[in-house]
PDB file of C-alpha atoms in Angstrom:
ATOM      1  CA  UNK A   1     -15.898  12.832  -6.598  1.00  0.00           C
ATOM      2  CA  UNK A   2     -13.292  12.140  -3.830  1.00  0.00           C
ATOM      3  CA  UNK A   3     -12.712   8.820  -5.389  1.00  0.00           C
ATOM      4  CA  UNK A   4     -11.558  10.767  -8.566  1.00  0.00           C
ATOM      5  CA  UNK A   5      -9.527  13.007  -7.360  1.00  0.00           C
ATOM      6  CA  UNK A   6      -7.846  10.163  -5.211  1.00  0.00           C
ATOM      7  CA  UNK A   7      -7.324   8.320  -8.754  1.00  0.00           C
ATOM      8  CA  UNK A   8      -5.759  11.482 -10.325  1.00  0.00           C
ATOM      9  CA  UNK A   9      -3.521  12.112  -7.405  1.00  0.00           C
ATOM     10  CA  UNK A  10      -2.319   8.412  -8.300  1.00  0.00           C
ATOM     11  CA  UNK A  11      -1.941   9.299 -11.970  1.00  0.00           C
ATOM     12  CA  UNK A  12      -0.046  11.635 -11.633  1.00  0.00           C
ATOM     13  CA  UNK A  13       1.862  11.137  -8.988  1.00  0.00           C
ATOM     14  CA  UNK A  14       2.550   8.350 -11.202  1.00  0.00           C
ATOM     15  CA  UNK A  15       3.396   9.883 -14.283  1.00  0.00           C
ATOM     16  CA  UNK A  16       5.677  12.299 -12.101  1.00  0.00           C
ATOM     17  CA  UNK A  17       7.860   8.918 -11.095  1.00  0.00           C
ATOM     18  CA  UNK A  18       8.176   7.403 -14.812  1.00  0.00           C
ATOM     19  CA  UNK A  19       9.178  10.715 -16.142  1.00  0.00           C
ATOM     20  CA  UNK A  20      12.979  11.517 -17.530  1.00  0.00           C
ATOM     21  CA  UNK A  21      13.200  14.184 -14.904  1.00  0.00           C
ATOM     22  CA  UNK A  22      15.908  13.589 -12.462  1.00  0.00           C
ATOM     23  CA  UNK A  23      14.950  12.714  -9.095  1.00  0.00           C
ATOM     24  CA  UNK A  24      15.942  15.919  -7.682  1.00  0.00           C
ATOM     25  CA  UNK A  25      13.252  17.365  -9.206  1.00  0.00           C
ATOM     26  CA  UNK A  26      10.425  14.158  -8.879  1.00  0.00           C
ATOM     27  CA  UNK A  27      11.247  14.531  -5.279  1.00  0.00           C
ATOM     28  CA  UNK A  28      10.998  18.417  -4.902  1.00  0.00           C
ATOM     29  CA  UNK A  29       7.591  18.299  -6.990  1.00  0.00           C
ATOM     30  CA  UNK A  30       6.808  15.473  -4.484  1.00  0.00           C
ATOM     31  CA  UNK A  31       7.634  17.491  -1.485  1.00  0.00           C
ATOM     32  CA  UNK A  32       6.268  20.875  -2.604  1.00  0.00           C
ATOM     33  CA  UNK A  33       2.903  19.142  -3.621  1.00  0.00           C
ATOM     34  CA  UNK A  34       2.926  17.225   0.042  1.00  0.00           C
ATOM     35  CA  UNK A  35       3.034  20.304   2.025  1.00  0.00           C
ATOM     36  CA  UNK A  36       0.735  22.470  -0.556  1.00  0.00           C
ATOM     37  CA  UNK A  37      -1.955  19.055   0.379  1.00  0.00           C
ATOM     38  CA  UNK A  38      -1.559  19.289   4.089  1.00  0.00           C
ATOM     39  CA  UNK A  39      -1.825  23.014   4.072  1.00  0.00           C
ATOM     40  CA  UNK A  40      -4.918  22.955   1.906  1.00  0.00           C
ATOM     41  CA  UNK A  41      -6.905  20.109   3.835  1.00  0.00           C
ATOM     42  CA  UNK A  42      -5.791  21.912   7.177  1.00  0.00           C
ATOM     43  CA  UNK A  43      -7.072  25.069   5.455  1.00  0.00           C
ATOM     44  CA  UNK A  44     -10.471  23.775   4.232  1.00  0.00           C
ATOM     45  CA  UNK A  45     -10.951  21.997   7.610  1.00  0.00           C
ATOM     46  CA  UNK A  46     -13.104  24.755   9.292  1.00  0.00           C
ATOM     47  CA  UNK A  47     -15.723  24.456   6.360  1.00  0.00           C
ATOM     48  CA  UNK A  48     -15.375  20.945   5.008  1.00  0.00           C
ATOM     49  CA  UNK A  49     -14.277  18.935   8.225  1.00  0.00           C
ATOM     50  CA  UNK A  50     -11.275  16.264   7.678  1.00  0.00           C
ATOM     51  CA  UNK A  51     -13.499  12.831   8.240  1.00  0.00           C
ATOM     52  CA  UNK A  52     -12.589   9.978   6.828  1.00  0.00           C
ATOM     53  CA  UNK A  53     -15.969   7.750   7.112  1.00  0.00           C
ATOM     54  CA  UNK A  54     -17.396   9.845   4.629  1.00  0.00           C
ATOM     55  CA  UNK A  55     -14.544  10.883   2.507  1.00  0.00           C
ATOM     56  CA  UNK A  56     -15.087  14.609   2.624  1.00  0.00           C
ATOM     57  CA  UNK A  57     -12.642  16.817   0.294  1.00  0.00           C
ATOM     58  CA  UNK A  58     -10.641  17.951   3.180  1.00  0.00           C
ATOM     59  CA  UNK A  59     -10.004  14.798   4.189  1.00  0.00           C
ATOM     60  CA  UNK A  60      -9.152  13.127   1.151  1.00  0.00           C
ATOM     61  CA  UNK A  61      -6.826  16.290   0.508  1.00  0.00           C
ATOM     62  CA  UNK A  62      -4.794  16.099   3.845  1.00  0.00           C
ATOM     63  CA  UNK A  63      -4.511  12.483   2.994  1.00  0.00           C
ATOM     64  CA  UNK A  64      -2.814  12.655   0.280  1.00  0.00           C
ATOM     65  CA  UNK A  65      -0.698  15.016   1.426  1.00  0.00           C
ATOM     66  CA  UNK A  66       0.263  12.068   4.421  1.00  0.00           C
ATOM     67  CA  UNK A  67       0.743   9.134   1.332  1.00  0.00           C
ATOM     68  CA  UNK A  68       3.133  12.129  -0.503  1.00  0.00           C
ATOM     69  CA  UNK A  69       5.286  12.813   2.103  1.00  0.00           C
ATOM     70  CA  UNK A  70       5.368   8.594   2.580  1.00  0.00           C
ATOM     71  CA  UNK A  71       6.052   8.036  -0.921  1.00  0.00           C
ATOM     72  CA  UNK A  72       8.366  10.723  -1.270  1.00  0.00           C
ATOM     73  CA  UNK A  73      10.470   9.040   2.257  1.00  0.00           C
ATOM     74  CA  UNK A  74      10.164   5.808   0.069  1.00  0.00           C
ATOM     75  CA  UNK A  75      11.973   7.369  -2.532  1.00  0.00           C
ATOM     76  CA  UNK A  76      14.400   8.675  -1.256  1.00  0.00           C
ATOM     77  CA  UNK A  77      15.333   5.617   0.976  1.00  0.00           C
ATOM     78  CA  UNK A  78      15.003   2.663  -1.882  1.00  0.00           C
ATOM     79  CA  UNK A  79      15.845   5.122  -5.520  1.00  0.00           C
ATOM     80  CA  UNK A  80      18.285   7.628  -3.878  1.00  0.00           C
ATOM     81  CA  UNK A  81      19.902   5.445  -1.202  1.00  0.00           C
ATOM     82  CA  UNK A  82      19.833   2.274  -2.664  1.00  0.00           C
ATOM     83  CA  UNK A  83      18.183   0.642   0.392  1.00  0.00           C
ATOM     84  CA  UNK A  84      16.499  -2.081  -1.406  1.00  0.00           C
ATOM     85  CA  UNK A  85      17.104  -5.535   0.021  1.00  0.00           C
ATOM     86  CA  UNK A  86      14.470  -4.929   2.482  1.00  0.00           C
ATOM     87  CA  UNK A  87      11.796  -4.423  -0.249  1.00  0.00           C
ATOM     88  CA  UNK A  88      11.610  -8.390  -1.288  1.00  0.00           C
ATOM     89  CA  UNK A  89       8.891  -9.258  -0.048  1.00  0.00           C
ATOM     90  CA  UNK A  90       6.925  -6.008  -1.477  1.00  0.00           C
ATOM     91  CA  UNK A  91       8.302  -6.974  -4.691  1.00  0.00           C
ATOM     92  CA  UNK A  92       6.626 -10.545  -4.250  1.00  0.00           C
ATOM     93  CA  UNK A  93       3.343  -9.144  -3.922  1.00  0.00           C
ATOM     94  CA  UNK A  94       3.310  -6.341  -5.987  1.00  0.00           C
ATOM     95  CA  UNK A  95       4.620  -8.624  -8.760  1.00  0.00           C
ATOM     96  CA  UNK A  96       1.289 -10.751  -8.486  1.00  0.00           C
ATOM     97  CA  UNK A  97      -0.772  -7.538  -7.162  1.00  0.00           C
ATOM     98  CA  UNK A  98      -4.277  -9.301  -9.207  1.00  0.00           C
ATOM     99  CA  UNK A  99      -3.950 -12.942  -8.068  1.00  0.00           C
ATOM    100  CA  UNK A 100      -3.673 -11.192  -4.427  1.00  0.00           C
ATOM    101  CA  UNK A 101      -6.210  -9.062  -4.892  1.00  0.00           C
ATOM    102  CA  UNK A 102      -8.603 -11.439  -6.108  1.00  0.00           C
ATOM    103  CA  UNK A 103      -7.155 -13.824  -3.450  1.00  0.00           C
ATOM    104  CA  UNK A 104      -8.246 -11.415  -0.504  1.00  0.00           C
ATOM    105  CA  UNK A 105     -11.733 -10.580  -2.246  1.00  0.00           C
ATOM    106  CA  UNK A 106     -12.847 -14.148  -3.052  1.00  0.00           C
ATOM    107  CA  UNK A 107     -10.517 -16.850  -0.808  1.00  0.00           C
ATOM    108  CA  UNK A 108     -10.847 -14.650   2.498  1.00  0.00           C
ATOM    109  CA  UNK A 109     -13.194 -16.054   4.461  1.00  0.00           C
ATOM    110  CA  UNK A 110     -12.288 -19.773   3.310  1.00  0.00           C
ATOM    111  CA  UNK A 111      -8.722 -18.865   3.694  1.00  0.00           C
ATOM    112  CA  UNK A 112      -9.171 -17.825   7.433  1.00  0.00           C
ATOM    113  CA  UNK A 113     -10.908 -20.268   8.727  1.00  0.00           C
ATOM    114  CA  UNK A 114      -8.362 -22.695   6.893  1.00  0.00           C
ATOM    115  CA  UNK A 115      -5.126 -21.609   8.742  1.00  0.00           C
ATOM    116  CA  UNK A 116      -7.689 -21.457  11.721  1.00  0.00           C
ATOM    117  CA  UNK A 117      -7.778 -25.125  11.731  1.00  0.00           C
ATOM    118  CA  UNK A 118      -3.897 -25.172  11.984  1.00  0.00           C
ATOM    119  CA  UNK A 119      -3.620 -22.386  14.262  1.00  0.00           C
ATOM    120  CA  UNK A 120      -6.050 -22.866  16.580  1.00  0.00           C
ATOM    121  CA  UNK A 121      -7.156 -18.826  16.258  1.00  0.00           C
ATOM    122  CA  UNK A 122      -4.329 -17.833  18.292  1.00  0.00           C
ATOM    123  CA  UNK A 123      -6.958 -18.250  21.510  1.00  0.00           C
ATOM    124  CA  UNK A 124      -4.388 -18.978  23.693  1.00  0.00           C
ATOM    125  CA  UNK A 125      -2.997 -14.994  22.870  1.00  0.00           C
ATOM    126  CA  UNK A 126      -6.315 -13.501  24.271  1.00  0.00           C
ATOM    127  CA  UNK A 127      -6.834 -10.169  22.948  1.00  0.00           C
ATOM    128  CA  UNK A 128      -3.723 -10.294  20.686  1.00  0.00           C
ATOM    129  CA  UNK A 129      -5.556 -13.357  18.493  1.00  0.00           C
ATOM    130  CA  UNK A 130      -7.407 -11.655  15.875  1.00  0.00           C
ATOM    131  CA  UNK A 131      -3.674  -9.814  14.982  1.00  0.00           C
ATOM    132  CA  UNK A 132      -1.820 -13.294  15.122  1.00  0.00           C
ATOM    133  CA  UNK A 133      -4.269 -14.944  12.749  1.00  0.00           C
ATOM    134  CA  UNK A 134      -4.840 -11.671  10.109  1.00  0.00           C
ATOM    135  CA  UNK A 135      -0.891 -12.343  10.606  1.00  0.00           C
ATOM    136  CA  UNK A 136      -0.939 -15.936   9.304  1.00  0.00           C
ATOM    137  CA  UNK A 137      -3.364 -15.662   6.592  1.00  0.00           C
ATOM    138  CA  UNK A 138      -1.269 -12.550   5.275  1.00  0.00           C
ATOM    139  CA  UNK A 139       1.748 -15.275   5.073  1.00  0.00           C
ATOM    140  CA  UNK A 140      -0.245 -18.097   3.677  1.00  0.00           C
ATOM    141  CA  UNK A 141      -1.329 -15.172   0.931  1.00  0.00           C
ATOM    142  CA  UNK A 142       2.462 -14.413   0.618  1.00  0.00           C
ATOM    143  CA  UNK A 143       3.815 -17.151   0.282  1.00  0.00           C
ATOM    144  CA  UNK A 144       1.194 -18.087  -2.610  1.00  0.00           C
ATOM    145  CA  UNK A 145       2.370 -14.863  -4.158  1.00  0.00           C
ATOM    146  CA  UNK A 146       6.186 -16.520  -3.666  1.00  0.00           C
ATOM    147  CA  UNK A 147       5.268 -19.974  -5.527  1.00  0.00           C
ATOM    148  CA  UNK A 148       3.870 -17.802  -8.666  1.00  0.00           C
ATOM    149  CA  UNK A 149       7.336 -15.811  -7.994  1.00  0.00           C
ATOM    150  CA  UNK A 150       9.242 -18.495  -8.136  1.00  0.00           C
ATOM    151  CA  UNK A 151       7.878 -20.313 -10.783  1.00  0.00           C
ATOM    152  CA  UNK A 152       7.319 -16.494 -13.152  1.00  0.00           C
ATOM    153  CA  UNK A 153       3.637 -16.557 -13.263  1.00  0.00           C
ATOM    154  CA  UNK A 154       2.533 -13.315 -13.323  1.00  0.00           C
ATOM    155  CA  UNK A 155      -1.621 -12.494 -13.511  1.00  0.00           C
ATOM    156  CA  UNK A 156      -2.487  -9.385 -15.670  1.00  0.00           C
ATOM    157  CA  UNK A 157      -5.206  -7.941 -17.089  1.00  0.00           C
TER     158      UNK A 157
END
């Protein structure tokens, strides 16, 4: 059920953004509808305790409230400001969002222990390894998503 409500949330949260309102109003729906979720979960908390291992409604209500109030900082920085330089390499990804997707879920372990043959792990960074190497397969998986980029091959379904 959580699942669903987490989809619907997306939909229209969605919907919201593609809209002909102006964004004076997208972003004071956003913002009312962020605070009304953190209230709620915090609310519903005593009953239904905010744990995310199992997904319980409180949880997945004060989370959403958290993605809101991100999205709705988003917005305001990249569609209001016009900050949007910074967003490149998002746009490389999210253009290909399937072929990563599939990349992650299919190539990961092959894909690790390939750029572990070049990078040696990281060993010699101790504890900091495992970060370093997630690190370098995220850019091998980037730049993948840059050569489709480049060349306009896009994946849908």
């Amino acid at each position: 059920m959580t699942s669903t409500v987490t989809t619907l949330f997306g939909v229209w949260t969605g919907r919201l953004l593609q809209s002909p309102q102006s964004r004076g109003y997208k972003m004071r729906v956003i913002g009312i509808s962020a605070i009304a979720c953190l209230v709620v979960g915090f609310l519903i908390h005593p009953w239904n305790p905010i744990i995310k291992r199992i997904c319980t409604t409180s949880f997945t209500i004060f989370s959403t409230g958290w993605v809101l109030l991100m999205l709705l900082a988003f917005f305001w920085i990249v569609e209001v400001k016009g900050y949007t330089r910074w967003t490149f390499p998002l746009l490389v990804i999210g253009a290909n969002s399937i072929f990563i997707y599939s990349l992650e879920e299919v190539l990961r372990s092959w894909l690790n222990r390939a750029v572990g043959v070049f990078t040696f792990r990281f060993t010699f960074l101790g504890d900091f390894a495992p970060v370093a190497q997630a690190c370098a397969v995220l850019l091998v998986m980037w730049l993948l998503c840059y050569w489709l980029y480049r060349r306009r091959i896009f994946l849908k379904l």
